[in-house]
Amino acid sequence: DPQQDFALSIDDCSDIATHTFNIRAATVLRHSIKELYVKMDMIINGKTVLTYSETLCGPGHVKLIFCGKKKGEHLYYEGPVTLGIKEIPQGDYTLSAKLTNQDHVTVACAEFTVKNYLDY
């Protein structure tokens, strides 16, 4: 996305499904975050199977340490992520996420695709 300066690093991609792995993510905010909303879609083999939305920042909702950050500030996260999935069935999986602020402006968006055609 030409509107974002975003970096993501994942250690040990081969172990993502069953183990804890470390990620590093960084961005420079192009918009302030007084309020922040997330909308996520999970698409399996071309069909949307799950849609999820939640308020992450706002009056009475401060779930993230970067709530209240201003335009131009840096955001950085480094730490472990555990999916705890024992087996991923064969197919194409897409996870789409969009973060919008109080002005309905996209603060960040990402789409991750996993294609699994391995027999376990």
PDB file of C-alpha atoms in Angstrom:
ATOM      1  CA  ASP A   1       0.000   0.000   0.000  1.00  0.00           C
ATOM      2  CA  PRO A   2       1.684   3.260  -1.072  1.00  0.00           C
ATOM      3  CA  GLN A   3      -0.087   5.131   1.751  1.00  0.00           C
ATOM      4  CA  GLN A   4       1.660   3.121   4.492  1.00  0.00           C
ATOM      5  CA  ASP A   5       5.211   2.724   5.740  1.00  0.00           C
ATOM      6  CA  PHE A   6       4.960  -0.655   7.424  1.00  0.00           C
ATOM      7  CA  ALA A   7       7.479  -3.390   8.167  1.00  0.00           C
ATOM      8  CA  LEU A   8       6.755  -6.926   9.396  1.00  0.00           C
ATOM      9  CA  SER A   9       9.224  -9.667  10.196  1.00  0.00           C
ATOM     10  CA  ILE A  10       8.410 -13.249  11.223  1.00  0.00           C
ATOM     11  CA  ASP A  11      11.055 -15.599  12.618  1.00  0.00           C
ATOM     12  CA  ASP A  12      10.919 -19.306  11.735  1.00  0.00           C
ATOM     13  CA  CYS A  13       8.003 -19.366   9.270  1.00  0.00           C
ATOM     14  CA  SER A  14       8.122 -23.171   9.065  1.00  0.00           C
ATOM     15  CA  ASP A  15       6.995 -23.444  12.708  1.00  0.00           C
ATOM     16  CA  ILE A  16       4.094 -20.968  12.559  1.00  0.00           C
ATOM     17  CA  ALA A  17       1.261 -23.507  12.739  1.00  0.00           C
ATOM     18  CA  THR A  18       2.281 -25.373  15.876  1.00  0.00           C
ATOM     19  CA  HIS A  19       4.779 -23.286  17.807  1.00  0.00           C
ATOM     20  CA  THR A  20       5.298 -19.865  19.256  1.00  0.00           C
ATOM     21  CA  PHE A  21       7.155 -17.570  16.882  1.00  0.00           C
ATOM     22  CA  ASN A  22       8.448 -14.021  17.194  1.00  0.00           C
ATOM     23  CA  ILE A  23       7.278 -11.088  15.121  1.00  0.00           C
ATOM     24  CA  ARG A  24       8.459  -7.525  14.743  1.00  0.00           C
ATOM     25  CA  ALA A  25       6.180  -4.866  13.283  1.00  0.00           C
ATOM     26  CA  ALA A  26       6.790  -1.139  12.855  1.00  0.00           C
ATOM     27  CA  THR A  27       5.062   1.798  11.218  1.00  0.00           C
ATOM     28  CA  VAL A  28       4.965   5.589  11.206  1.00  0.00           C
ATOM     29  CA  LEU A  29       1.452   6.899  11.850  1.00  0.00           C
ATOM     30  CA  ARG A  30       0.001   8.988   9.053  1.00  0.00           C
ATOM     31  CA  HIS A  31      -3.127   9.654  11.140  1.00  0.00           C
ATOM     32  CA  SER A  32      -3.755  10.166  14.862  1.00  0.00           C
ATOM     33  CA  ILE A  33      -5.462   7.461  16.920  1.00  0.00           C
ATOM     34  CA  LYS A  34      -8.043   8.797  19.383  1.00  0.00           C
ATOM     35  CA  GLU A  35     -10.374   5.985  18.396  1.00  0.00           C
ATOM     36  CA  LEU A  36      -9.405   2.809  16.542  1.00  0.00           C
ATOM     37  CA  TYR A  37     -11.620   0.135  15.038  1.00  0.00           C
ATOM     38  CA  VAL A  38     -10.643  -3.177  13.463  1.00  0.00           C
ATOM     39  CA  LYS A  39     -12.565  -5.214  10.892  1.00  0.00           C
ATOM     40  CA  MET A  40     -11.254  -8.645   9.954  1.00  0.00           C
ATOM     41  CA  ASP A  41     -12.398 -11.188   7.395  1.00  0.00           C
ATOM     42  CA  MET A  42     -11.314 -14.807   7.075  1.00  0.00           C
ATOM     43  CA  ILE A  43     -11.676 -16.268   3.615  1.00  0.00           C
ATOM     44  CA  ILE A  44     -11.224 -19.993   3.017  1.00  0.00           C
ATOM     45  CA  ASN A  45     -11.034 -21.282  -0.549  1.00  0.00           C
ATOM     46  CA  GLY A  46     -12.571 -18.054  -1.865  1.00  0.00           C
ATOM     47  CA  LYS A  47     -15.523 -17.902   0.568  1.00  0.00           C
ATOM     48  CA  THR A  48     -15.817 -15.523   3.524  1.00  0.00           C
ATOM     49  CA  VAL A  49     -16.395 -17.718   6.579  1.00  0.00           C
ATOM     50  CA  LEU A  50     -15.846 -15.214   9.391  1.00  0.00           C
ATOM     51  CA  THR A  51     -16.203 -11.455   9.798  1.00  0.00           C
ATOM     52  CA  TYR A  52     -15.134  -9.805  13.046  1.00  0.00           C
ATOM     53  CA  SER A  53     -15.107  -6.174  14.175  1.00  0.00           C
ATOM     54  CA  GLU A  54     -14.154  -4.547  17.456  1.00  0.00           C
ATOM     55  CA  THR A  55     -13.372  -1.172  19.032  1.00  0.00           C
ATOM     56  CA  LEU A  56      -9.714  -1.164  20.111  1.00  0.00           C
ATOM     57  CA  CYS A  57      -9.367   2.467  21.250  1.00  0.00           C
ATOM     58  CA  GLY A  58     -11.989   4.945  22.326  1.00  0.00           C
ATOM     59  CA  PRO A  59     -13.875   6.223  25.360  1.00  0.00           C
ATOM     60  CA  GLY A  60     -13.785   3.327  27.812  1.00  0.00           C
ATOM     61  CA  HIS A  61     -11.906   1.101  25.345  1.00  0.00           C
ATOM     62  CA  VAL A  62      -8.123   1.252  25.687  1.00  0.00           C
ATOM     63  CA  LYS A  63      -6.966  -2.229  24.692  1.00  0.00           C
ATOM     64  CA  LEU A  64      -3.702  -1.282  23.009  1.00  0.00           C
ATOM     65  CA  ILE A  65      -0.651   0.600  24.250  1.00  0.00           C
ATOM     66  CA  PHE A  66      -0.661   2.883  21.205  1.00  0.00           C
ATOM     67  CA  CYS A  67      -4.155   4.308  21.791  1.00  0.00           C
ATOM     68  CA  GLY A  68      -3.807   8.100  21.783  1.00  0.00           C
ATOM     69  CA  LYS A  69      -0.718   8.208  19.540  1.00  0.00           C
ATOM     70  CA  LYS A  70      -0.426  11.198  17.214  1.00  0.00           C
ATOM     71  CA  LYS A  71       0.278  11.529  13.519  1.00  0.00           C
ATOM     72  CA  GLY A  72       4.011  11.129  12.818  1.00  0.00           C
ATOM     73  CA  GLU A  73       4.751   8.984  15.877  1.00  0.00           C
ATOM     74  CA  HIS A  74       6.371   5.569  15.490  1.00  0.00           C
ATOM     75  CA  LEU A  75       4.661   2.345  16.503  1.00  0.00           C
ATOM     76  CA  TYR A  76       6.774  -0.725  17.196  1.00  0.00           C
ATOM     77  CA  TYR A  77       5.884  -4.176  18.490  1.00  0.00           C
ATOM     78  CA  GLU A  78       8.216  -7.074  19.103  1.00  0.00           C
ATOM     79  CA  GLY A  79       7.134 -10.243  20.815  1.00  0.00           C
ATOM     80  CA  PRO A  80       5.817 -13.779  20.672  1.00  0.00           C
ATOM     81  CA  VAL A  81       2.708 -14.984  18.875  1.00  0.00           C
ATOM     82  CA  THR A  82       1.195 -18.438  19.386  1.00  0.00           C
ATOM     83  CA  LEU A  83      -1.490 -19.761  17.071  1.00  0.00           C
ATOM     84  CA  GLY A  84      -1.765 -23.194  18.712  1.00  0.00           C
ATOM     85  CA  ILE A  85      -3.051 -24.860  15.543  1.00  0.00           C
ATOM     86  CA  LYS A  86      -2.287 -28.582  15.432  1.00  0.00           C
ATOM     87  CA  GLU A  87      -3.047 -29.046  11.749  1.00  0.00           C
ATOM     88  CA  ILE A  88      -4.017 -26.765   8.889  1.00  0.00           C
ATOM     89  CA  PRO A  89      -6.340 -28.511   6.405  1.00  0.00           C
ATOM     90  CA  GLN A  90      -5.444 -28.189   2.738  1.00  0.00           C
ATOM     91  CA  GLY A  91      -6.679 -25.061   0.984  1.00  0.00           C
ATOM     92  CA  ASP A  92      -6.228 -21.322   0.523  1.00  0.00           C
ATOM     93  CA  TYR A  93      -6.652 -19.143   3.627  1.00  0.00           C
ATOM     94  CA  THR A  94      -6.764 -15.351   3.565  1.00  0.00           C
ATOM     95  CA  LEU A  95      -6.965 -13.084   6.591  1.00  0.00           C
ATOM     96  CA  SER A  96      -7.805  -9.469   5.800  1.00  0.00           C
ATOM     97  CA  ALA A  97      -7.637  -6.726   8.427  1.00  0.00           C
ATOM     98  CA  LYS A  98      -8.434  -3.011   8.257  1.00  0.00           C
ATOM     99  CA  LEU A  99      -7.874  -0.486  11.060  1.00  0.00           C
ATOM    100  CA  THR A 100      -9.765   2.813  10.877  1.00  0.00           C
ATOM    101  CA  ASN A 101      -9.677   5.819  13.195  1.00  0.00           C
ATOM    102  CA  GLN A 102     -12.261   8.273  14.512  1.00  0.00           C
ATOM    103  CA  ASP A 103     -12.330  10.071  11.147  1.00  0.00           C
ATOM    104  CA  HIS A 104     -13.052   6.797   9.276  1.00  0.00           C
ATOM    105  CA  VAL A 105      -9.585   7.003   7.720  1.00  0.00           C
ATOM    106  CA  THR A 106      -7.638   3.786   7.175  1.00  0.00           C
ATOM    107  CA  VAL A 107      -4.737   3.780   9.646  1.00  0.00           C
ATOM    108  CA  ALA A 108      -3.413   0.385   8.512  1.00  0.00           C
ATOM    109  CA  CYS A 109      -4.527  -2.572   6.481  1.00  0.00           C
ATOM    110  CA  ALA A 110      -3.026  -5.967   5.799  1.00  0.00           C
ATOM    111  CA  GLU A 111      -3.842  -9.169   3.997  1.00  0.00           C
ATOM    112  CA  PHE A 112      -2.114 -12.470   4.711  1.00  0.00           C
ATOM    113  CA  THR A 113      -2.545 -15.525   2.500  1.00  0.00           C
ATOM    114  CA  VAL A 114      -1.544 -19.082   3.348  1.00  0.00           C
ATOM    115  CA  LYS A 115      -1.748 -21.809   0.742  1.00  0.00           C
ATOM    116  CA  ASN A 116      -1.485 -25.302   2.181  1.00  0.00           C
ATOM    117  CA  TYR A 117      -1.333 -28.290  -0.128  1.00  0.00           C
ATOM    118  CA  LEU A 118       0.751 -30.585   2.104  1.00  0.00           C
ATOM    119  CA  ASP A 119      -0.483 -33.950   3.329  1.00  0.00           C
ATOM    120  CA  TYR A 120       0.238 -34.473   7.016  1.00  0.00           C
TER     121      TYR A 120
END
